[in-house]
Short mmCIF file of C-alpha atoms and ligand atoms in Angstrom, two decimals:
data_model
loop_
_atom_site.label_atom_id
_atom_site.label_comp_id
_atom_site.label_asym_id
_atom_site.label_seq_id
_atom_site.Cartn_x
_atom_site.Cartn_y
_atom_site.Cartn_z
CA UNK T 18 -72.25 15.92 -87.88
CA UNK T 19 -74.53 14.13 -85.53
CA UNK T 20 -77.37 16.18 -86.98
CA UNK T 21 -76.44 15.30 -90.60
CA UNK T 22 -76.15 11.65 -89.62
CA UNK T 23 -79.57 11.68 -87.94
CA UNK T 24 -81.04 13.14 -91.15
CA UNK T 25 -79.42 10.62 -93.45
CA UNK T 26 -79.42 7.41 -91.48
CA UNK T 27 -82.91 6.66 -92.61
CA UNK T 28 -81.36 5.94 -96.08
CA UNK T 29 -79.44 3.05 -94.52
CA UNK T 30 -80.63 -0.32 -93.16
CA UNK T 31 -80.69 -0.18 -89.38
CA UNK T 32 -78.07 -2.92 -88.99
CA UNK T 33 -75.64 -0.77 -90.98
CA UNK T 34 -76.04 2.37 -88.86
CA UNK T 35 -73.16 1.54 -86.50
CA UNK T 36 -70.88 1.04 -89.51
CA UNK T 37 -72.08 4.31 -91.08
CA UNK T 38 -71.27 6.15 -87.77
CA UNK T 39 -67.90 4.48 -87.46
CA UNK T 40 -66.98 5.50 -90.98
CA UNK T 41 -68.18 9.12 -90.65
CA UNK T 42 -66.76 9.78 -87.18
CA UNK T 43 -63.60 7.78 -87.93
CA UNK T 44 -62.77 9.68 -91.12
CA UNK T 45 -63.32 13.03 -89.38
CA UNK T 46 -61.22 11.93 -86.37
CA UNK T 47 -58.33 10.90 -88.65
CA UNK T 48 -58.92 13.63 -91.25
CA UNK T 49 -55.78 15.71 -90.91
CA UNK T 50 -53.62 12.58 -91.30
CA UNK T 51 -55.72 10.98 -94.03
CA UNK T 52 -55.95 14.27 -95.95
CA UNK T 53 -52.13 14.70 -95.94
CA UNK T 54 -51.70 11.08 -97.08
CA UNK T 55 -54.34 11.38 -99.76
CA UNK T 56 -52.85 14.61 -101.16
CA UNK T 57 -49.45 13.04 -101.31
CA UNK T 58 -50.86 10.08 -103.28
CA UNK T 59 -52.64 12.22 -105.86
CA UNK T 60 -50.69 13.99 -108.62
CA UNK T 61 -53.24 16.78 -108.36
CA UNK T 62 -56.17 17.23 -105.95
CA UNK T 63 -59.74 16.44 -107.03
CA UNK T 64 -61.76 19.43 -108.27
CA UNK T 65 -64.53 20.76 -106.08
CA UNK T 66 -67.24 19.07 -108.13
CA UNK T 67 -65.56 15.75 -107.29
CA UNK T 68 -65.57 16.17 -103.53
CA UNK T 69 -67.69 12.97 -103.41
CA UNK T 70 -64.77 11.10 -104.97
CA UNK T 71 -62.36 12.60 -102.46
CA UNK T 72 -64.57 11.47 -99.66
CA UNK T 73 -64.69 8.02 -101.14
CA UNK T 74 -60.87 7.95 -101.25
CA UNK T 75 -60.66 9.07 -97.58
CA UNK T 76 -63.14 6.34 -96.62
CA UNK T 77 -61.03 3.80 -98.45
CA UNK T 78 -57.84 4.95 -96.74
CA UNK T 79 -59.58 4.94 -93.36
CA UNK T 80 -60.74 1.34 -93.84
CA UNK T 81 -57.27 0.28 -94.91
CA UNK T 82 -55.60 1.99 -91.98
CA UNK T 83 -57.98 1.74 -89.07
CA UNK T 84 -60.60 -0.91 -89.71
CA UNK T 85 -60.75 -4.68 -89.91
CA UNK T 86 -62.27 -4.53 -93.36
CA UNK T 87 -60.27 -6.91 -95.62
CA UNK T 88 -58.02 -4.77 -97.85
CA UNK T 89 -59.46 -6.15 -101.09
CA UNK T 90 -63.01 -5.32 -99.88
CA UNK T 91 -62.02 -1.76 -98.94
CA UNK T 92 -60.48 -1.19 -102.39
CA UNK T 93 -63.25 -2.92 -104.37
CA UNK T 94 -66.03 -1.10 -102.55
CA UNK T 95 -64.31 2.28 -103.11
CA UNK T 96 -63.98 1.52 -106.79
CA UNK T 97 -67.66 0.38 -106.89
CA UNK T 98 -68.65 3.66 -105.19
CA UNK T 99 -67.13 5.59 -108.17
CA UNK T 100 -69.59 3.71 -110.40
CA UNK T 101 -72.51 4.42 -108.06
CA UNK T 102 -71.62 8.09 -108.24
CA UNK T 103 -71.77 7.83 -112.06
CA UNK T 104 -68.04 8.68 -112.26
CA UNK T 105 -66.75 5.52 -113.90
CA UNK T 106 -63.80 7.52 -115.23
CA UNK T 107 -62.39 7.57 -111.70
CA UNK T 108 -62.42 3.78 -111.10
CA UNK T 109 -58.89 3.20 -112.30
CA UNK T 110 -57.51 6.14 -110.37
CA UNK T 111 -59.23 5.00 -107.18
CA UNK T 112 -57.98 1.48 -107.60
CA UNK T 113 -54.41 2.62 -108.35
CA UNK T 114 -54.22 5.10 -105.44
CA UNK T 115 -55.58 2.69 -102.87
CA UNK T 116 -53.43 -0.18 -104.08
CA UNK T 117 -50.33 2.01 -103.86
CA UNK T 118 -51.29 2.93 -100.31
CA UNK T 119 -51.65 -0.78 -99.49
CA UNK T 120 -48.07 -1.40 -100.76
CA UNK T 121 -46.31 1.72 -99.60
CA UNK T 122 -48.54 3.07 -96.76
CA UNK T 123 -45.91 2.81 -93.98
CA UNK T 124 -43.24 4.58 -95.93
CA UNK T 125 -45.67 7.28 -97.05
CA UNK T 126 -46.75 7.97 -93.46
CA UNK T 127 -43.15 8.00 -92.29
CA UNK T 128 -42.21 10.58 -94.92
CA UNK T 129 -45.08 12.84 -93.74
CA UNK T 130 -44.46 12.37 -90.01
CA UNK T 131 -42.96 15.85 -89.44
CA UNK T 132 -46.08 17.64 -90.73
CA UNK T 133 -48.15 18.98 -87.77
CA UNK T 134 -51.29 17.60 -89.37
CA UNK T 135 -49.77 14.08 -89.35
CA UNK T 136 -47.80 14.33 -86.09
CA UNK T 137 -50.75 15.75 -84.11
CA UNK T 138 -53.63 14.66 -86.28
CA UNK T 139 -55.12 18.15 -85.93
CA UNK T 140 -55.29 21.04 -88.41
CA UNK T 141 -52.01 22.98 -88.45
CA UNK T 142 -53.63 26.30 -87.51
CA UNK T 143 -55.24 24.78 -84.44
CA UNK T 144 -52.00 23.14 -83.23
CA UNK T 145 -50.34 26.57 -83.53
CA UNK T 146 -53.12 28.23 -81.49
CA UNK T 147 -53.05 25.52 -78.83
CA UNK T 148 -49.29 25.77 -78.62
CA UNK T 149 -49.41 29.59 -78.40
CA UNK T 150 -52.03 29.69 -75.66
CA UNK T 151 -51.41 26.46 -73.77
CA UNK T 152 -47.85 25.25 -74.35
CA UNK T 153 -47.85 23.37 -71.07
CA UNK T 154 -51.09 21.63 -71.84
CA UNK T 155 -50.45 20.98 -75.56
CA UNK T 156 -49.78 17.24 -75.35
CA UNK T 157 -52.71 16.68 -73.01
CA UNK T 158 -55.07 18.65 -75.26
CA UNK T 159 -54.00 16.87 -78.41
CA UNK T 160 -54.10 13.41 -76.87
CA UNK T 161 -57.52 13.93 -75.34
CA UNK T 162 -58.93 15.56 -78.44
CA UNK T 163 -57.87 12.67 -80.62
CA UNK T 164 -59.43 9.81 -78.58
CA UNK T 165 -62.97 8.59 -78.05
CA UNK T 166 -64.50 10.40 -75.08
CA UNK T 167 -65.65 8.38 -72.08
CA UNK T 168 -69.37 7.93 -71.56
CA UNK T 169 -70.40 10.18 -68.74
CA UNK T 170 -73.93 10.34 -67.37
CA UNK T 171 -75.71 12.83 -65.11
CA UNK T 172 -77.81 11.22 -62.38
CA UNK T 173 -81.06 13.09 -61.78
CA UNK T 174 -80.50 13.68 -58.14
CA UNK T 175 -84.14 14.74 -57.60
CA UNK T 176 -85.16 11.20 -58.57
CA UNK T 177 -82.35 9.07 -57.19
CA UNK T 178 -79.03 9.55 -55.42
CA UNK T 179 -75.82 9.03 -57.36
CA UNK T 180 -74.84 6.20 -54.94
CA UNK T 181 -78.13 4.31 -55.39
CA UNK T 182 -77.97 4.72 -59.20
CA UNK T 183 -74.41 3.48 -59.23
CA UNK T 184 -75.53 0.37 -57.31
CA UNK T 185 -78.38 -0.13 -59.75
CA UNK T 186 -75.96 0.08 -62.66
CA UNK T 187 -73.58 -2.34 -60.98
CA UNK T 188 -76.46 -4.84 -60.43
CA UNK T 189 -76.89 -4.79 -64.20
CA UNK T 190 -73.18 -5.42 -64.69
CA UNK T 191 -72.44 -1.77 -65.71
CA UNK T 192 -69.34 -0.61 -63.88
CA UNK T 193 -68.95 3.11 -63.23
CA UNK T 194 -66.80 5.63 -61.34
CA UNK T 195 -68.10 8.75 -59.62
CA UNK T 196 -66.96 12.04 -61.19
CA UNK T 197 -64.50 13.98 -59.09
CA UNK T 198 -65.95 17.44 -59.69
CA UNK T 199 -69.66 17.18 -60.49
CA UNK T 200 -71.66 15.54 -57.70
CA UNK T 201 -74.08 14.12 -60.27
CA UNK T 202 -71.52 12.58 -62.65
CA UNK T 203 -70.88 8.89 -63.19
CA UNK T 204 -68.36 7.69 -65.80
CA UNK T 205 -69.23 4.34 -67.29
CA UNK T 206 -66.17 2.12 -67.76
CA UNK T 207 -67.70 0.87 -71.04
CA UNK T 208 -70.22 2.76 -73.09
CA UNK T 209 -73.75 1.27 -73.24
CA UNK T 210 -76.91 2.05 -75.10
CA UNK T 211 -79.06 4.51 -73.18
CA UNK T 212 -81.88 1.96 -73.21
CA UNK T 213 -79.73 -0.16 -70.90
CA UNK T 214 -79.53 2.61 -68.25
CA UNK T 215 -81.98 2.07 -65.34
CA UNK T 216 -85.17 4.20 -65.73
CA UNK T 217 -83.62 6.25 -68.51
CA UNK T 218 -86.98 6.85 -70.19
CA UNK T 219 -88.32 8.05 -66.80
CA UNK T 220 -85.57 10.66 -66.67
CA UNK T 221 -83.40 9.13 -63.92
CA UNK T 222 -80.22 9.88 -65.91
CA UNK T 223 -78.99 11.73 -68.99
CA UNK T 224 -75.86 11.50 -71.07
CA UNK T 225 -73.77 14.63 -70.29
CA UNK T 226 -70.13 15.40 -69.86
CA UNK T 227 -68.93 16.11 -66.38
CA UNK T 228 -67.67 19.63 -67.10
CA UNK T 229 -71.02 20.48 -68.75
CA UNK T 230 -72.74 19.37 -65.54
CA UNK T 231 -70.94 22.02 -63.54
CA UNK T 232 -73.20 24.78 -64.90
CA UNK T 233 -76.28 23.88 -62.87
CA UNK T 234 -74.19 23.16 -59.79
CA UNK T 235 -72.55 26.62 -60.02
CA UNK T 236 -75.79 28.53 -60.61
CA UNK T 237 -77.75 26.37 -58.10
CA UNK T 238 -81.22 27.68 -58.97
CA UNK T 239 -83.66 27.83 -56.11
CA UNK T 240 -87.44 27.42 -55.92
CA UNK T 241 -89.35 30.38 -57.33
CA UNK T 242 -86.35 32.00 -58.98
CA UNK T 243 -86.71 33.43 -62.51
CA UNK T 244 -84.03 31.80 -64.57
CA UNK T 245 -82.94 32.27 -68.20
CA UNK T 246 -81.12 29.65 -70.27
CA UNK T 247 -80.09 31.97 -73.08
CA UNK T 248 -78.63 29.59 -75.67
CA UNK T 249 -80.39 26.46 -74.72
CA UNK T 250 -80.39 23.67 -77.34
CA UNK T 251 -80.20 20.76 -77.18
CA UNK T 252 -81.30 21.44 -73.61
CA UNK T 253 -78.86 19.28 -71.60
CA UNK T 254 -78.30 22.11 -69.14
CA UNK T 255 -81.94 23.27 -69.30
CA UNK T 256 -82.95 19.86 -67.93
CA UNK T 257 -80.26 19.93 -65.30
CA UNK T 258 -81.40 23.31 -64.00
CA UNK T 259 -84.86 21.84 -63.50
CA UNK T 260 -83.49 18.77 -61.79
CA UNK T 261 -81.85 21.03 -59.31
CA UNK T 262 -85.02 22.98 -58.66
CA UNK T 263 -88.12 21.91 -60.61
CA UNK T 264 -90.27 24.87 -59.54
CA UNK T 265 -88.15 27.65 -60.99
CA UNK T 266 -89.61 29.92 -63.63
CA UNK T 267 -87.38 28.90 -66.48
CA UNK T 268 -87.18 30.56 -69.89
CA UNK T 269 -85.07 28.84 -72.53
CA UNK T 270 -84.15 30.82 -75.62
CA UNK T 271 -82.73 29.13 -78.75
CA UNK T 272 -82.00 30.58 -82.22
CA UNK T 273 -82.44 27.46 -84.35
CA UNK T 274 -86.02 26.11 -84.76
CA UNK T 275 -84.84 22.54 -85.54
CA UNK T 276 -82.74 22.54 -82.37
CA UNK T 277 -85.70 23.66 -80.29
CA UNK T 278 -87.26 20.26 -80.85
CA UNK T 279 -84.35 18.70 -79.03
CA UNK T 280 -85.04 20.83 -75.92
CA UNK T 281 -88.71 19.79 -76.06
CA UNK T 282 -87.91 16.08 -76.31
CA UNK T 283 -85.28 16.32 -73.59
CA UNK T 284 -87.64 18.04 -71.16
CA UNK T 285 -90.46 15.69 -72.06
CA UNK T 286 -88.35 12.66 -71.10
CA UNK T 287 -87.30 14.29 -67.85
CA UNK T 288 -90.92 15.31 -67.08
CA UNK T 289 -90.35 19.07 -66.87
CA UNK T 290 -91.50 22.14 -68.71
CA UNK T 291 -90.08 25.56 -69.41
CA UNK T 292 -91.11 28.62 -71.40
CA UNK T 293 -89.38 27.88 -74.72
CA UNK T 294 -88.73 30.73 -77.11
CA UNK T 295 -87.17 30.48 -80.57
CA UNK T 296 -85.31 33.76 -81.01
CA UNK T 297 -81.93 35.47 -81.20
CA UNK T 298 -81.03 35.94 -77.52
CA UNK T 299 -79.28 39.14 -78.48
CA UNK T 300 -82.46 40.64 -79.96
CA UNK T 301 -84.30 41.56 -76.80
CA UNK T 302 -87.25 43.11 -78.65
CA UNK T 303 -87.89 39.68 -80.18
CA UNK T 304 -88.33 37.77 -76.96
CA UNK T 305 -87.91 39.70 -73.70
CA UNK T 306 -91.02 40.80 -71.86
CA UNK T 307 -89.16 43.21 -69.62
CA UNK T 308 -89.06 41.26 -66.33
CA UNK T 309 -85.49 40.71 -65.21
CA UNK T 310 -84.06 37.34 -64.27
CA UNK T 311 -82.46 36.25 -60.96
CA UNK T 312 -79.96 33.96 -62.73
CA UNK T 313 -78.81 33.53 -66.29
CA UNK T 314 -76.99 30.66 -67.88
CA UNK T 315 -75.26 31.91 -70.98
CA UNK T 316 -73.76 28.91 -72.83
CA UNK T 317 -72.79 30.86 -75.95
CA UNK T 318 -72.16 29.44 -79.43
CA UNK T 319 -68.39 28.89 -79.61
CA UNK T 320 -65.58 27.16 -81.55
CA UNK T 321 -66.18 23.94 -79.57
CA UNK T 322 -62.38 23.44 -79.49
CA UNK T 323 -62.72 21.81 -76.03
CA UNK T 324 -64.95 19.06 -77.38
CA UNK T 325 -63.24 18.08 -80.67
CA UNK T 326 -63.36 14.45 -79.61
CA UNK T 327 -67.17 14.58 -79.53
CA UNK T 328 -67.42 16.62 -82.76
CA UNK T 329 -64.47 15.50 -84.83
CA UNK T 330 -65.84 17.25 -87.91
CA UNK T 331 -64.41 20.35 -86.30
CA UNK T 332 -61.10 19.17 -87.66
CA UNK T 333 -62.47 19.67 -91.16
CA UNK T 334 -65.02 22.48 -90.82
CA UNK T 335 -63.60 24.94 -88.29
CA UNK T 336 -61.52 27.71 -89.88
CA UNK T 337 -59.32 30.34 -88.17
CA UNK T 338 -61.64 33.14 -89.25
CA UNK T 339 -64.49 31.53 -87.34
CA UNK T 340 -62.92 32.50 -84.03
CA UNK T 341 -63.22 36.21 -84.60
CA UNK T 342 -66.76 35.85 -85.97
CA UNK T 343 -67.81 33.90 -82.90
CA UNK T 344 -66.19 36.42 -80.58
CA UNK T 345 -68.37 39.13 -82.15
CA UNK T 346 -71.51 37.05 -81.87
CA UNK T 347 -70.75 36.21 -78.21
CA UNK T 348 -70.01 39.87 -77.44
CA UNK T 349 -73.38 40.95 -78.81
CA UNK T 350 -75.25 38.23 -76.94
CA UNK T 351 -73.60 38.86 -73.53
CA UNK T 352 -73.96 42.66 -73.83
CA UNK T 353 -77.69 42.37 -74.57
CA UNK T 354 -78.57 39.53 -72.24
CA UNK T 355 -76.86 41.36 -69.39
CA UNK T 356 -79.71 43.94 -69.53
CA UNK T 357 -82.19 41.22 -68.59
CA UNK T 358 -80.42 40.42 -65.28
CA UNK T 359 -81.76 41.74 -61.97
CA UNK T 360 -79.43 43.85 -59.77
CA UNK T 361 -77.52 41.38 -57.54
CA UNK T 362 -78.43 38.64 -60.02
CA UNK T 363 -75.83 36.20 -61.46
CA UNK T 364 -74.85 35.37 -65.01
CA UNK T 365 -72.75 32.30 -65.70
CA UNK T 366 -70.80 32.65 -68.93
CA UNK T 367 -69.90 29.24 -70.39
CA UNK T 368 -68.11 27.94 -73.50
CA UNK T 369 -66.72 24.62 -74.53
CA UNK T 370 -63.83 26.50 -76.18
CA UNK T 371 -60.10 26.56 -75.43
CA UNK T 372 -59.57 29.92 -77.14
CA UNK T 373 -58.83 32.78 -74.67
CA UNK T 374 -60.45 35.21 -77.14
CA UNK T 375 -63.80 33.56 -76.54
CA UNK T 376 -63.20 33.14 -72.83
CA UNK T 377 -61.10 35.23 -70.49
CA UNK T 378 -60.40 37.95 -73.07
CA UNK T 379 -64.12 38.19 -73.90
CA UNK T 380 -64.92 38.63 -70.22
CA UNK T 381 -62.11 41.10 -69.81
CA UNK T 382 -63.63 43.33 -72.52
CA UNK T 383 -67.08 42.89 -71.04
CA UNK T 384 -65.92 43.93 -67.57
CA UNK T 385 -64.20 46.96 -69.06
CA UNK T 386 -67.38 48.14 -70.71
CA UNK T 387 -70.00 47.12 -68.10
CA UNK T 388 -69.38 49.02 -64.97
CA UNK T 389 -72.23 47.27 -63.13
CA UNK T 390 -70.58 43.86 -63.62
CA UNK T 391 -68.37 42.10 -61.09
CA UNK T 392 -66.56 38.78 -61.47
CA UNK T 393 -67.21 36.59 -58.43
CA UNK T 394 -65.75 33.20 -57.41
CA UNK T 395 -67.42 30.24 -59.04
CA UNK T 396 -68.61 28.90 -55.66
CA UNK T 397 -70.23 32.19 -54.61
CA UNK T 398 -73.76 30.71 -54.91
CA UNK T 399 -72.95 27.07 -54.12
CA UNK T 400 -70.44 27.25 -51.29
CA UNK T 401 -70.32 23.42 -51.11
CA UNK T 402 -69.08 23.10 -54.68
CA UNK T 403 -65.41 22.24 -55.04
CA UNK T 404 -63.92 24.43 -57.77
CA UNK T 405 -60.55 22.74 -57.95
CA UNK T 406 -61.09 21.86 -61.62
CA UNK T 407 -59.13 23.22 -64.54
CA UNK T 408 -56.85 26.21 -63.98
CA UNK T 409 -57.59 29.72 -62.90
CA UNK T 410 -57.15 32.21 -65.75
CA UNK T 411 -57.21 36.04 -65.66
CA UNK T 412 -61.03 35.78 -65.44
CA UNK T 413 -62.82 32.52 -64.67
CA UNK T 414 -61.48 28.97 -64.95
CA UNK T 415 -60.37 27.01 -67.94
CA UNK T 416 -60.83 23.25 -68.14
CA UNK T 417 -58.93 21.17 -70.67
CA UNK T 418 -60.20 17.94 -72.17
CA UNK T 419 -58.77 15.03 -70.21
CA UNK T 420 -58.27 11.51 -71.44
CA UNK T 421 -60.55 9.52 -69.14
CA UNK T 422 -62.31 12.58 -67.79
CA UNK T 423 -64.23 15.74 -68.65
CA UNK T 424 -64.33 17.86 -71.80
CA UNK T 425 -62.68 21.27 -72.27
CA UNK T 426 -64.88 24.09 -70.90
CA UNK T 427 -64.63 27.63 -69.66
CA UNK T 428 -66.60 29.16 -66.79
CA UNK T 429 -66.86 32.63 -65.40
CA UNK T 430 -69.52 33.83 -62.89
CA UNK T 431 -70.59 37.48 -63.01
CA UNK T 432 -72.80 39.43 -60.59
CA UNK T 433 -74.69 42.61 -61.36
CA UNK T 434 -73.81 45.34 -58.89
CA UNK T 435 -76.96 47.01 -57.58
CA UNK T 436 -77.13 50.76 -58.11
C1 SAM W 507 -73.16 25.62 -76.87
S1 SAM W 507 -74.74 25.34 -77.50
C2 SAM W 507 -75.70 25.27 -76.10
C3 SAM W 507 -75.74 23.94 -75.44
C4 SAM W 507 -76.81 23.83 -74.35
N1 SAM W 507 -76.69 24.88 -73.36
C5 SAM W 507 -76.83 22.48 -73.69
O1 SAM W 507 -76.30 22.35 -72.64
O2 SAM W 507 -77.47 21.57 -74.24
C6 SAM W 507 -75.13 26.96 -78.11
C7 SAM W 507 -76.53 27.05 -78.66
O3 SAM W 507 -76.83 28.42 -78.94
C8 SAM W 507 -77.59 28.51 -80.05
N2 SAM W 507 -77.43 29.90 -80.52
C9 SAM W 507 -76.54 30.43 -81.36
N3 SAM W 507 -76.71 31.73 -81.56
C10 SAM W 507 -77.77 32.07 -80.75
C11 SAM W 507 -78.43 33.30 -80.48
N4 SAM W 507 -78.05 34.41 -81.10
N5 SAM W 507 -79.44 33.27 -79.66
C12 SAM W 507 -79.88 32.11 -79.06
N6 SAM W 507 -79.29 30.93 -79.31
C13 SAM W 507 -78.23 30.92 -80.11
C14 SAM W 507 -77.02 27.47 -80.98
O4 SAM W 507 -77.97 27.10 -81.98
C15 SAM W 507 -76.79 26.32 -79.99
O5 SAM W 507 -77.91 25.50 -79.86
#
C-alpha cells in the first residue's frame, strides 16, 4: 500500500497527504470489522464494477467510527464522492446507509461481536491459522497486529555509538529507549519525521524494526568477505550489512526493477555501494558469475503475517492460497541460492511470517533434501549476540509481533558442510 500511496499522493495537495494516509491505513487496519458492518447494512453487496462505491462507504464508516470528522461532514463528503465518481444513482443509498449507521451503529456492532472478523479485527482464515499454530500467543499476536507499530530506528554504529545518538536525540527533546535485542536499535517514545533525526541525511540512522536489525548482527559480515543479499529491496538490510563492514564485496539481487531504485537511494544516503543486480535470485544463469559467497542473507518474499501492523492491507489482500504459492517460491529460491554458498559458508534464512509452512517446515524440508546443510545456533558467527528473543521452534527461532516492541520474524542459520 505504501507503494500505491507514493504513486498517487502527487494527485493530492501536500497538506492533505497525512489525511490521505490516515484514511487509507485506517480503513485497511479496521477492514475486517468495517467490512462486516458494511455488509450487514447493505441489502445486497455492491457489484465488482462498483468497488469504488464500496470503498467510499468504508471510508465513510471509518470516519464515523474512528475519526474526529463531524458526522454530517463524513456523510456529506461520502455522498458527494458518489457524484464525483459519476454514480449519482448511489447518493441516496450512501446517505441512507451511513445515516442508519450513525443512529444504530452501537447495536449493529454488538450484534456482530461474535464474528471472528469483528472480535479480532482480522480475516477469519488468519485467526484460524494463528490459533492453530500459536494458541498460546494468539491474543498477543492479534493485539500487536492491530495497533500502530512503534517507531524504531537503527543507529549506524560505524558513524556514531547508540549511546551518543540517544543523547543527541534527547538534546532535541526526542525520548528513546534502547532495544533489548538489537545493539543498534532505539525505540522512539513518539514518532517523528526522519528529517528531525540527527544527521539522518548523512546516514547516521535509518528507520528499521528491531527484529529486522538482527539479520546483520547474526551474519556479522567481516572485511573482504563476499556476501550476497539475495532478495534485497528496499535495501534496509543491505545497508545494515555495509554498516557492519563497509569493505565487504556485497552483491544485492532483487526481482522487481521499481524496487531496485529503493536500494539505490538507501545506499546513496548511507554512502555505500554494492553490486546491484535485477534478477530472479532462483535463476542462477541470469545473475550468478560462478564465484561462491562466504555469507548469504536470504530474506525471502513471504506472507508478511508478522508485520500486519505495518502493512494493514494484508488484511484485505492476503488469501489462504497465497501461503502455498509463497512456500513454493521460497523453496525454489533457497534450493538454488544454496548452490552459490562456499563450503563452510553461512546462509541466514529470514521471513517476516508467522506461518510455520514458510519457516520451520520450509527449513525441515530443505534439510531433508540438502545433505550438505547443517542448522547451527543463531549466535555461531556472533558469539556476543544474545539470542533470547522469540521462541525456539523445531528449526530456528520464531519472533512474534509485540505491542511496544519488535515485529514478527523468523530466523534460521544454516552452514554448508565442506565435502
Ligand atoms: C522481504 S522483502 C526483502 C526486504 C529486504 N531484505 C530489506 O530488509 O529491506 C523480499 C524482496 O524479495 C523480492 N523478491 C521476490 N521474489 C524474488 C526473487 N525470485 N528473486 C529476487 N528477489 C525477489 C521482493 O520483490 C522483495 O523486494
